[in-house]
């Protein structure tokens, strides 16, 4: 029997929290670069009553993304996308961050947009980092939004000589995510489908714990200690936003990005 299918990339805590909110009665395909991660999280979900199939999926590879989509189409129409895949500044090189977080996300949004069913919806996890970097020019933003995906990494502003460090690469990737969501929302809209992004702040996940223990750990701990919320967030708090965006209550929301950072960005710009 054919069913609505959810494509979920990035077998982590945030993706799972979202999938638990919207996945009841749907076939869920979870893809991760490490298949064992996908298998572990699929087991948790299946034992909670969901229907999840794990596969290996490399966000930095277009063919892998296409295979991910084809796997989902075996079971029905693609109704939802949850993209929670990515690497952090402490986990990867400049080149890897740009290839995975920037190029890979752009390709995933593009290819899923071609196959999403009428009225479908997607959400991609970006980051507060895209809001905390110096402003780009309108021309640079347009290039990040509209450049053909296979030409993105050739842009002058993304050349390694113009990227200071892995944090800067991550900021550029997340800025591109936000602009790409706006661009793709126009194309998805031709199918009455919607796509939005969420920019979390410090959310307690294994990836965040890597950051806490990395070279910028004290910076991050200071950030959430001084933000208005006074604490890091949880994956379920991000899922609260995703649930709104992916439900009928969010039917008038597309092409938008939502900060979910406990006020950390506000504090960064305007705090003492």
GROMACS .gro file of C-alpha atoms in nm:
model
  272
    1UNK     CA    1   0.000   0.000   0.000
    2UNK     CA    2   0.136   0.340  -0.102
    3UNK     CA    3   0.169   0.595   0.175
    4UNK     CA    4   0.297   0.947   0.225
    5UNK     CA    5   0.672   0.938   0.269
    6UNK     CA    6   0.899   1.149   0.487
    7UNK     CA    7   1.260   1.189   0.380
    8UNK     CA    8   1.470   1.258   0.689
    9UNK     CA    9   1.841   1.329   0.650
   10UNK     CA   10   2.074   1.341   0.946
   11UNK     CA   11   2.006   1.074   1.209
   12UNK     CA   12   2.036   1.296   1.514
   13UNK     CA   13   1.836   1.423   1.808
   14UNK     CA   14   1.677   1.724   1.636
   15UNK     CA   15   1.567   1.523   1.333
   16UNK     CA   16   1.423   1.251   1.553
   17UNK     CA   17   1.231   1.501   1.767
   18UNK     CA   18   1.074   1.646   1.451
   19UNK     CA   19   1.002   1.305   1.298
   20UNK     CA   20   0.820   1.198   1.614
   21UNK     CA   21   0.591   1.500   1.584
   22UNK     CA   22   0.495   1.456   1.219
   23UNK     CA   23   0.569   1.092   1.135
   24UNK     CA   24   0.266   0.901   1.262
   25UNK     CA   25   0.112   0.690   0.985
   26UNK     CA   26   0.383   0.780   0.734
   27UNK     CA   27   0.672   0.585   0.588
   28UNK     CA   28   0.995   0.744   0.707
   29UNK     CA   29   1.328   0.703   0.530
   30UNK     CA   30   1.617   0.817   0.748
   31UNK     CA   31   1.951   0.871   0.576
   32UNK     CA   32   2.287   0.934   0.736
   33UNK     CA   33   2.646   0.929   0.616
   34UNK     CA   34   2.706   0.654   0.872
   35UNK     CA   35   2.446   0.385   0.817
   36UNK     CA   36   2.493   0.258   1.172
   37UNK     CA   37   2.367   0.594   1.302
   38UNK     CA   38   2.057   0.562   1.085
   39UNK     CA   39   2.005   0.203   1.200
   40UNK     CA   40   2.036   0.296   1.567
   41UNK     CA   41   1.785   0.579   1.547
   42UNK     CA   42   1.547   0.378   1.325
   43UNK     CA   43   1.542   0.104   1.591
   44UNK     CA   44   1.444   0.360   1.857
   45UNK     CA   45   1.169   0.498   1.636
   46UNK     CA   46   1.036   0.159   1.526
   47UNK     CA   47   1.020   0.040   1.885
   48UNK     CA   48   0.806   0.349   1.957
   49UNK     CA   49   0.554   0.253   1.688
   50UNK     CA   50   0.683   0.443   1.384
   51UNK     CA   51   0.774   0.293   1.045
   52UNK     CA   52   1.132   0.386   0.968
   53UNK     CA   53   1.381   0.247   0.718
   54UNK     CA   54   1.751   0.340   0.758
   55UNK     CA   55   1.981   0.392   0.462
   56UNK     CA   56   2.326   0.533   0.398
   57UNK     CA   57   2.310   0.884   0.251
   58UNK     CA   58   2.591   1.131   0.192
   59UNK     CA   59   2.462   1.489   0.181
   60UNK     CA   60   2.771   1.604  -0.008
   61UNK     CA   61   2.700   1.372  -0.303
   62UNK     CA   62   2.421   1.440  -0.555
   63UNK     CA   63   2.395   1.077  -0.662
   64UNK     CA   64   2.355   0.972  -0.300
   65UNK     CA   65   2.077   1.230  -0.258
   66UNK     CA   66   1.902   1.102  -0.573
   67UNK     CA   67   1.921   0.745  -0.443
   68UNK     CA   68   1.775   0.867  -0.113
   69UNK     CA   69   1.477   1.014  -0.298
   70UNK     CA   70   1.432   0.701  -0.512
   71UNK     CA   71   1.429   0.486  -0.200
   72UNK     CA   72   1.146   0.695  -0.061
   73UNK     CA   73   0.949   0.676  -0.384
   74UNK     CA   74   0.936   0.298  -0.357
   75UNK     CA   75   0.677   0.342  -0.083
   76UNK     CA   76   0.471   0.637  -0.205
   77UNK     CA   77   0.485   1.008  -0.276
   78UNK     CA   78   0.735   1.235  -0.104
   79UNK     CA   79   0.518   1.441   0.131
   80UNK     CA   80   0.773   1.584   0.375
   81UNK     CA   81   1.142   1.663   0.406
   82UNK     CA   82   1.329   1.693   0.735
   83UNK     CA   83   1.688   1.796   0.673
   84UNK     CA   84   1.890   1.785   0.993
   85UNK     CA   85   2.219   1.670   0.842
   86UNK     CA   86   2.541   1.863   0.864
   87UNK     CA   87   2.881   1.905   1.025
   88UNK     CA   88   2.997   2.162   1.279
   89UNK     CA   89   3.303   2.391   1.287
   90UNK     CA   90   3.481   2.159   1.531
   91UNK     CA   91   3.410   1.847   1.329
   92UNK     CA   92   3.534   1.924   0.980
   93UNK     CA   93   3.756   2.126   0.750
   94UNK     CA   94   3.654   2.440   0.562
   95UNK     CA   95   3.615   2.241   0.242
   96UNK     CA   96   3.402   1.971   0.404
   97UNK     CA   97   3.172   2.223   0.573
   98UNK     CA   98   3.112   2.401   0.243
   99UNK     CA   99   3.059   2.073   0.055
  100UNK     CA  100   2.817   1.926   0.311
  101UNK     CA  101   2.635   2.213   0.479
  102UNK     CA  102   2.624   2.456   0.187
  103UNK     CA  103   2.636   2.261  -0.140
  104UNK     CA  104   2.467   1.946  -0.006
  105UNK     CA  105   2.175   2.131   0.148
  106UNK     CA  106   2.123   2.330  -0.173
  107UNK     CA  107   2.119   2.010  -0.381
  108UNK     CA  108   1.881   1.835  -0.140
  109UNK     CA  109   1.631   2.122  -0.148
  110UNK     CA  110   1.656   2.138  -0.526
  111UNK     CA  111   1.611   1.766  -0.592
  112UNK     CA  112   1.337   1.708  -0.335
  113UNK     CA  113   1.158   2.014  -0.472
  114UNK     CA  114   1.135   1.840  -0.808
  115UNK     CA  115   0.962   1.538  -0.652
  116UNK     CA  116   0.763   1.676  -0.358
  117UNK     CA  117   0.391   1.602  -0.385
  118UNK     CA  118   0.138   1.880  -0.422
  119UNK     CA  119   0.084   2.039  -0.084
  120UNK     CA  120   0.402   1.887   0.057
  121UNK     CA  121   0.625   2.058   0.310
  122UNK     CA  122   0.985   2.063   0.423
  123UNK     CA  123   1.204   2.206   0.694
  124UNK     CA  124   1.581   2.235   0.699
  125UNK     CA  125   1.790   2.299   1.008
  126UNK     CA  126   2.018   2.598   0.966
  127UNK     CA  127   2.186   2.782   1.255
  128UNK     CA  128   2.202   3.109   1.443
  129UNK     CA  129   2.551   3.138   1.290
  130UNK     CA  130   2.398   3.262   0.967
  131UNK     CA  131   2.257   3.560   1.160
  132UNK     CA  132   2.574   3.644   1.353
  133UNK     CA  133   2.816   3.701   1.068
  134UNK     CA  134   2.882   4.041   0.906
  135UNK     CA  135   2.619   4.136   0.652
  136UNK     CA  136   2.681   4.039   0.292
  137UNK     CA  137   2.598   4.266   0.001
  138UNK     CA  138   2.266   4.218  -0.175
  139UNK     CA  139   2.458   4.089  -0.476
  140UNK     CA  140   2.639   3.829  -0.265
  141UNK     CA  141   2.313   3.717  -0.106
  142UNK     CA  142   2.158   3.682  -0.450
  143UNK     CA  143   2.450   3.469  -0.566
  144UNK     CA  144   2.411   3.237  -0.269
  145UNK     CA  145   2.038   3.211  -0.338
  146UNK     CA  146   2.029   3.170  -0.715
  147UNK     CA  147   2.359   3.030  -0.842
  148UNK     CA  148   2.313   2.686  -1.003
  149UNK     CA  149   2.402   2.426  -0.743
  150UNK     CA  150   2.695   2.281  -0.936
  151UNK     CA  151   2.851   2.628  -0.959
  152UNK     CA  152   2.804   2.729  -0.595
  153UNK     CA  153   3.143   2.620  -0.469
  154UNK     CA  154   3.308   2.816  -0.752
  155UNK     CA  155   3.179   3.148  -0.621
  156UNK     CA  156   3.455   3.396  -0.536
  157UNK     CA  157   3.325   3.451  -0.181
  158UNK     CA  158   3.344   3.077  -0.111
  159UNK     CA  159   3.703   3.021  -0.217
  160UNK     CA  160   3.918   2.890   0.071
  161UNK     CA  161   4.145   3.197   0.048
  162UNK     CA  162   3.841   3.411   0.132
  163UNK     CA  163   3.727   3.194   0.425
  164UNK     CA  164   3.904   3.276   0.751
  165UNK     CA  165   3.840   2.955   0.943
  166UNK     CA  166   3.590   2.674   0.992
  167UNK     CA  167   3.351   2.898   1.188
  168UNK     CA  168   3.343   3.146   0.899
  169UNK     CA  169   3.279   2.857   0.657
  170UNK     CA  170   2.992   2.740   0.877
  171UNK     CA  171   2.846   3.091   0.892
  172UNK     CA  172   2.859   3.121   0.515
  173UNK     CA  173   2.696   2.780   0.475
  174UNK     CA  174   2.411   2.873   0.705
  175UNK     CA  175   2.365   3.211   0.538
  176UNK     CA  176   2.339   3.023   0.209
  177UNK     CA  177   2.085   2.782   0.360
  178UNK     CA  178   1.854   3.072   0.449
  179UNK     CA  179   1.882   3.229   0.104
  180UNK     CA  180   1.843   2.894  -0.068
  181UNK     CA  181   1.520   2.829   0.123
  182UNK     CA  182   1.379   3.159  -0.006
  183UNK     CA  183   1.480   3.075  -0.363
  184UNK     CA  184   1.346   2.719  -0.348
  185UNK     CA  185   1.021   2.832  -0.183
  186UNK     CA  186   0.930   3.004  -0.508
  187UNK     CA  187   0.982   2.682  -0.705
  188UNK     CA  188   0.817   2.458  -0.445
  189UNK     CA  189   0.520   2.695  -0.449
  190UNK     CA  190   0.434   2.588  -0.803
  191UNK     CA  191   0.321   2.262  -0.642
  192UNK     CA  192   0.158   2.443  -0.349
  193UNK     CA  193   0.441   2.297  -0.143
  194UNK     CA  194   0.627   2.484   0.130
  195UNK     CA  195   0.985   2.493   0.257
  196UNK     CA  196   1.122   2.680   0.561
  197UNK     CA  197   1.432   2.677   0.777
  198UNK     CA  198   1.493   2.689   1.150
  199UNK     CA  199   1.808   2.846   1.294
  200UNK     CA  200   1.868   2.692   1.636
  201UNK     CA  201   2.107   2.832   1.891
  202UNK     CA  202   2.287   2.607   2.134
  203UNK     CA  203   2.082   2.287   2.148
  204UNK     CA  204   2.209   2.002   2.363
  205UNK     CA  205   2.292   1.724   2.116
  206UNK     CA  206   2.604   1.512   2.059
  207UNK     CA  207   2.714   1.766   1.797
  208UNK     CA  208   2.679   2.052   2.048
  209UNK     CA  209   2.870   1.856   2.310
  210UNK     CA  210   3.156   1.829   2.057
  211UNK     CA  211   3.147   2.207   2.035
  212UNK     CA  212   3.141   2.249   2.416
  213UNK     CA  213   3.457   2.038   2.435
  214UNK     CA  214   3.619   2.199   2.131
  215UNK     CA  215   3.839   2.508   2.095
  216UNK     CA  216   3.539   2.742   2.120
  217UNK     CA  217   3.376   2.562   2.412
  218UNK     CA  218   3.411   2.850   2.658
  219UNK     CA  219   3.265   3.090   2.401
  220UNK     CA  220   2.956   2.874   2.355
  221UNK     CA  221   2.906   2.818   2.728
  222UNK     CA  222   2.932   3.192   2.786
  223UNK     CA  223   2.683   3.252   2.503
  224UNK     CA  224   2.399   3.053   2.653
  225UNK     CA  225   2.480   3.164   3.008
  226UNK     CA  226   2.434   3.529   2.906
  227UNK     CA  227   2.143   3.491   2.664
  228UNK     CA  228   1.794   3.592   2.782
  229UNK     CA  229   1.688   3.229   2.828
  230UNK     CA  230   2.000   3.164   3.038
  231UNK     CA  231   2.039   2.806   2.916
  232UNK     CA  232   2.086   2.591   2.609
  233UNK     CA  233   1.782   2.455   2.430
  234UNK     CA  234   1.651   2.106   2.368
  235UNK     CA  235   1.575   1.921   2.048
  236UNK     CA  236   1.207   1.915   2.143
  237UNK     CA  237   1.198   2.295   2.153
  238UNK     CA  238   1.320   2.303   1.794
  239UNK     CA  239   1.061   2.038   1.708
  240UNK     CA  240   0.789   2.264   1.850
  241UNK     CA  241   0.871   2.518   1.579
  242UNK     CA  242   0.899   2.251   1.309
  243UNK     CA  243   0.564   2.104   1.404
  244UNK     CA  244   0.398   2.442   1.347
  245UNK     CA  245   0.576   2.497   1.014
  246UNK     CA  246   0.491   2.148   0.886
  247UNK     CA  247   0.126   2.152   0.992
  248UNK     CA  248  -0.180   2.319   0.843
  249UNK     CA  249  -0.144   2.589   1.108
  250UNK     CA  250   0.169   2.701   0.921
  251UNK     CA  251   0.003   2.698   0.580
  252UNK     CA  252   0.082   3.066   0.513
  253UNK     CA  253   0.451   3.031   0.605
  254UNK     CA  254   0.708   2.950   0.338
  255UNK     CA  255   1.050   3.077   0.238
  256UNK     CA  256   1.116   3.188   0.595
  257UNK     CA  257   1.381   3.130   0.859
  258UNK     CA  258   1.305   3.112   1.231
  259UNK     CA  259   1.561   3.186   1.502
  260UNK     CA  260   1.520   2.947   1.794
  261UNK     CA  261   1.815   3.048   2.010
  262UNK     CA  262   1.689   3.165   2.348
  263UNK     CA  263   1.769   3.521   2.249
  264UNK     CA  264   2.142   3.454   2.203
  265UNK     CA  265   2.159   3.649   1.876
  266UNK     CA  266   1.977   3.942   2.034
  267UNK     CA  267   2.222   3.935   2.323
  268UNK     CA  268   2.518   3.910   2.082
  269UNK     CA  269   2.421   4.233   1.907
  270UNK     CA  270   2.254   4.431   2.183
  271UNK     CA  271   2.349   4.280   2.522
  272UNK     CA  272   2.593   4.432   2.763
   0.00000   0.00000   0.00000
